[in-house]
mmCIF file of N, CA and C in Angstrom:
data_model
loop_
_atom_site.group_PDB
_atom_site.id
_atom_site.type_symbol
_atom_site.label_atom_id
_atom_site.label_comp_id
_atom_site.label_asym_id
_atom_site.label_seq_id
_atom_site.Cartn_x
_atom_site.Cartn_y
_atom_site.Cartn_z
ATOM 1 N N MET A 1 113.229 97.301 119.661
ATOM 2 C CA MET A 1 113.329 96.893 121.127
ATOM 3 C C MET A 1 113.271 95.389 120.824
ATOM 4 N N SER A 2 113.946 94.871 122.147
ATOM 5 C CA SER A 2 114.271 93.522 122.085
ATOM 6 C C SER A 2 112.941 92.803 122.788
ATOM 7 N N GLN A 3 112.555 91.265 122.672
ATOM 8 C CA GLN A 3 111.746 90.619 123.193
ATOM 9 C C GLN A 3 111.868 90.782 124.687
ATOM 10 N N GLN A 4 112.835 90.738 125.173
ATOM 11 C CA GLN A 4 113.199 91.015 126.701
ATOM 12 C C GLN A 4 112.660 92.564 127.243
ATOM 13 N N ASN A 5 112.963 93.729 126.728
ATOM 14 C CA ASN A 5 112.677 94.608 126.789
ATOM 15 C C ASN A 5 111.120 95.032 126.681
ATOM 16 N N ARG A 6 110.625 94.223 125.707
ATOM 17 C CA ARG A 6 109.018 94.232 125.217
ATOM 18 C C ARG A 6 108.220 93.671 126.529
ATOM 19 N N ALA A 7 108.813 93.002 127.228
ATOM 20 C CA ALA A 7 108.138 92.169 128.232
ATOM 21 C C ALA A 7 107.527 93.407 129.298
ATOM 22 N N SER A 8 108.184 94.528 129.336
ATOM 23 C CA SER A 8 107.754 95.511 130.349
ATOM 24 C C SER A 8 106.750 96.463 129.982
ATOM 25 N N VAL A 9 106.556 96.587 128.637
ATOM 26 C CA VAL A 9 105.376 97.231 127.918
ATOM 27 C C VAL A 9 104.222 96.197 127.946
ATOM 28 N N PRO A 10 103.167 97.104 128.371
ATOM 29 C CA PRO A 10 101.824 96.225 128.385
ATOM 30 C C PRO A 10 101.401 95.999 126.974
ATOM 31 N N TRP A 11 100.756 95.086 126.475
ATOM 32 C CA TRP A 11 99.963 94.437 125.560
ATOM 33 C C TRP A 11 98.543 94.690 125.683
ATOM 34 N N HIS A 12 97.951 95.270 124.674
ATOM 35 C CA HIS A 12 96.533 95.465 124.606
ATOM 36 C C HIS A 12 95.719 94.885 123.504
ATOM 37 N N LYS A 13 94.640 94.832 123.620
ATOM 38 C CA LYS A 13 93.713 94.150 122.435
ATOM 39 C C LYS A 13 92.805 95.268 121.935
ATOM 40 N N SER A 14 92.409 95.155 120.887
ATOM 41 C CA SER A 14 91.204 96.343 120.225
ATOM 42 C C SER A 14 89.893 95.845 121.457
ATOM 43 N N SER A 15 89.037 97.135 121.501
ATOM 44 C CA SER A 15 88.084 96.751 122.297
ATOM 45 C C SER A 15 86.921 96.386 121.467
ATOM 46 N N TYR A 16 87.282 96.314 120.019
ATOM 47 C CA TYR A 16 86.058 95.534 119.197
ATOM 48 C C TYR A 16 86.364 93.899 119.204
ATOM 49 N N SER A 17 87.366 93.471 119.939
ATOM 50 C CA SER A 17 87.567 92.059 119.851
ATOM 51 C C SER A 17 86.743 91.529 120.823
ATOM 52 N N SER A 18 85.765 92.087 121.629
ATOM 53 C CA SER A 18 84.795 91.596 122.438
ATOM 54 C C SER A 18 85.408 90.380 123.434
ATOM 55 N N GLY A 19 86.605 90.668 123.877
ATOM 56 C CA GLY A 19 87.020 89.316 124.763
ATOM 57 C C GLY A 19 87.826 87.954 124.088
ATOM 58 N N ALA A 20 87.467 88.108 122.529
ATOM 59 C CA ALA A 20 87.631 87.156 121.911
ATOM 60 C C ALA A 20 89.214 86.933 121.840
ATOM 61 N N ASN A 21 89.780 85.844 121.284
ATOM 62 C CA ASN A 21 91.192 85.774 121.254
ATOM 63 C C ASN A 21 91.481 85.518 119.601
ATOM 64 N N ASN A 22 90.419 86.096 118.853
ATOM 65 C CA ASN A 22 90.734 86.029 117.292
ATOM 66 C C ASN A 22 91.066 87.477 116.975
ATOM 67 N N CYS A 23 92.345 87.876 117.413
ATOM 68 C CA CYS A 23 92.606 89.389 116.809
ATOM 69 C C CYS A 23 94.293 89.450 117.254
ATOM 70 N N VAL A 24 94.488 90.616 117.233
ATOM 71 C CA VAL A 24 96.202 90.941 117.412
ATOM 72 C C VAL A 24 96.085 91.599 118.591
ATOM 73 N N GLU A 25 97.471 91.506 119.455
ATOM 74 C CA GLU A 25 97.498 92.630 120.288
ATOM 75 C C GLU A 25 98.673 93.648 119.894
ATOM 76 N N VAL A 26 98.735 94.872 120.818
ATOM 77 C CA VAL A 26 99.612 95.839 120.395
ATOM 78 C C VAL A 26 100.451 96.234 121.467
ATOM 79 N N SER A 27 101.655 96.386 121.483
ATOM 80 C CA SER A 27 102.516 96.898 122.599
ATOM 81 C C SER A 27 103.305 98.153 122.182
ATOM 82 N N GLU A 28 102.572 99.342 122.598
ATOM 83 C CA GLU A 28 103.335 100.426 121.991
ATOM 84 C C GLU A 28 104.393 101.118 122.935
ATOM 85 N N GLY A 29 105.625 101.606 122.552
ATOM 86 C CA GLY A 29 106.523 102.176 123.217
ATOM 87 C C GLY A 29 107.603 102.803 122.438
ATOM 88 N N SER A 30 108.956 102.623 122.384
ATOM 89 C CA SER A 30 109.757 103.252 121.575
ATOM 90 C C SER A 30 109.608 102.720 120.366
ATOM 91 N N SER A 31 109.032 101.574 120.273
ATOM 92 C CA SER A 31 108.623 100.824 118.877
ATOM 93 C C SER A 31 107.389 100.125 119.161
ATOM 94 N N THR A 32 106.511 99.634 118.051
ATOM 95 C CA THR A 32 105.155 99.205 118.159
ATOM 96 C C THR A 32 105.322 97.602 117.905
ATOM 97 N N GLY A 33 105.143 96.829 118.809
ATOM 98 C CA GLY A 33 105.122 95.302 118.443
ATOM 99 C C GLY A 33 103.536 94.848 118.181
ATOM 100 N N VAL A 34 103.435 94.055 117.429
ATOM 101 C CA VAL A 34 101.973 93.365 117.072
ATOM 102 C C VAL A 34 102.415 91.803 117.142
ATOM 103 N N ARG A 35 101.169 91.371 117.764
ATOM 104 C CA ARG A 35 101.562 89.765 117.865
ATOM 105 C C ARG A 35 99.920 89.089 117.631
ATOM 106 N N ASP A 36 100.107 88.043 117.238
ATOM 107 C CA ASP A 36 98.608 87.029 117.077
ATOM 108 C C ASP A 36 98.370 86.658 118.574
ATOM 109 N N THR A 37 97.093 86.920 118.855
ATOM 110 C CA THR A 37 96.623 86.768 120.133
ATOM 111 C C THR A 37 96.731 85.223 120.366
ATOM 112 N N GLN A 38 96.487 84.263 119.454
ATOM 113 C CA GLN A 38 96.365 82.940 119.618
ATOM 114 C C GLN A 38 97.717 82.126 119.722
ATOM 115 N N ASN A 39 98.635 83.202 119.032
ATOM 116 C CA ASN A 39 99.901 82.563 118.797
ATOM 117 C C ASN A 39 101.167 83.449 119.072
ATOM 118 N N ARG A 40 100.887 83.834 120.651
ATOM 119 C CA ARG A 40 101.928 84.758 121.055
ATOM 120 C C ARG A 40 103.313 84.158 120.857
ATOM 121 N N ASP A 41 103.533 82.937 121.280
ATOM 122 C CA ASP A 41 104.972 82.549 121.056
ATOM 123 C C ASP A 41 105.461 82.417 119.622
ATOM 124 N N GLN A 42 104.752 82.793 118.908
ATOM 125 C CA GLN A 42 105.341 82.590 117.367
ATOM 126 C C GLN A 42 106.012 83.801 116.941
ATOM 127 N N GLY A 43 106.165 84.997 117.723
ATOM 128 C CA GLY A 43 107.025 85.963 117.369
ATOM 129 C C GLY A 43 106.110 87.345 117.327
ATOM 130 N N THR A 44 106.934 88.363 117.202
ATOM 131 C CA THR A 44 106.135 89.718 117.208
ATOM 132 C C THR A 44 106.736 90.778 115.917
ATOM 133 N N LEU A 45 105.598 91.118 115.037
ATOM 134 C CA LEU A 45 106.177 92.041 114.160
ATOM 135 C C LEU A 45 106.344 93.482 114.722
ATOM 136 N N THR A 46 107.575 93.971 114.653
ATOM 137 C CA THR A 46 108.152 95.254 115.275
ATOM 138 C C THR A 46 108.199 96.537 114.241
ATOM 139 N N PHE A 47 107.389 97.569 114.629
ATOM 140 C CA PHE A 47 107.449 98.740 113.509
ATOM 141 C C PHE A 47 108.149 99.856 114.198
ATOM 142 N N ASN A 48 108.855 100.677 113.414
ATOM 143 C CA ASN A 48 109.152 102.118 114.030
ATOM 144 C C ASN A 48 107.954 102.869 114.208
ATOM 145 N N SER A 49 108.156 103.922 114.632
ATOM 146 C CA SER A 49 107.148 105.202 115.103
ATOM 147 C C SER A 49 106.613 105.639 113.391
ATOM 148 N N ALA A 50 107.505 105.995 112.647
ATOM 149 C CA ALA A 50 106.956 106.394 111.254
ATOM 150 C C ALA A 50 106.309 105.336 110.656
ATOM 151 N N GLU A 51 106.559 104.052 110.693
ATOM 152 C CA GLU A 51 105.917 102.713 110.107
ATOM 153 C C GLU A 51 104.710 102.790 110.580
ATOM 154 N N TRP A 52 104.396 102.560 112.018
ATOM 155 C CA TRP A 52 103.202 102.586 112.556
ATOM 156 C C TRP A 52 102.270 103.685 112.411
ATOM 157 N N HIS A 53 102.549 104.565 112.500
ATOM 158 C CA HIS A 53 101.926 105.779 111.929
ATOM 159 C C HIS A 53 101.189 105.880 110.627
ATOM 160 N N ALA A 54 102.095 105.488 109.481
ATOM 161 C CA ALA A 54 101.840 105.295 108.183
ATOM 162 C C ALA A 54 100.778 104.093 108.120
ATOM 163 N N PHE A 55 100.829 103.091 108.982
ATOM 164 C CA PHE A 55 99.787 102.165 109.080
ATOM 165 C C PHE A 55 98.303 102.271 109.385
ATOM 166 N N LEU A 56 98.685 103.153 110.514
ATOM 167 C CA LEU A 56 97.294 103.743 110.954
ATOM 168 C C LEU A 56 96.538 104.557 110.474
ATOM 169 N N GLY A 57 97.200 105.628 109.887
ATOM 170 C CA GLY A 57 96.803 106.540 108.697
ATOM 171 C C GLY A 57 96.274 105.549 107.395
ATOM 172 N N SER A 58 96.795 104.868 107.254
ATOM 173 C CA SER A 58 96.329 103.949 105.631
ATOM 174 C C SER A 58 94.780 103.237 106.374
ATOM 175 N N ALA A 59 94.951 102.570 107.452
ATOM 176 C CA ALA A 59 93.758 101.894 107.917
ATOM 177 C C ALA A 59 92.662 102.791 108.230
ATOM 178 N N LYS A 60 92.579 104.016 108.702
ATOM 179 C CA LYS A 60 91.657 104.804 109.119
ATOM 180 C C LYS A 60 91.202 105.388 107.496
ATOM 181 N N SER A 61 91.686 105.172 106.536
ATOM 182 C CA SER A 61 91.337 105.730 105.359
ATOM 183 C C SER A 61 90.271 104.910 104.565
#
């Protein structure tokens, strides 16, 4: 998904961030974007569905 198309998909932070800006934000859609909250203009990592689910599965283990 291009940066332009990603603009229409909402970004959200983890509820564990307690409102701080020391975390990442995630935008989930046809692909999942991940960006640094403090450096939003530095770009976005983009993962397809299989990659994102594999990451989440590993993080929960």
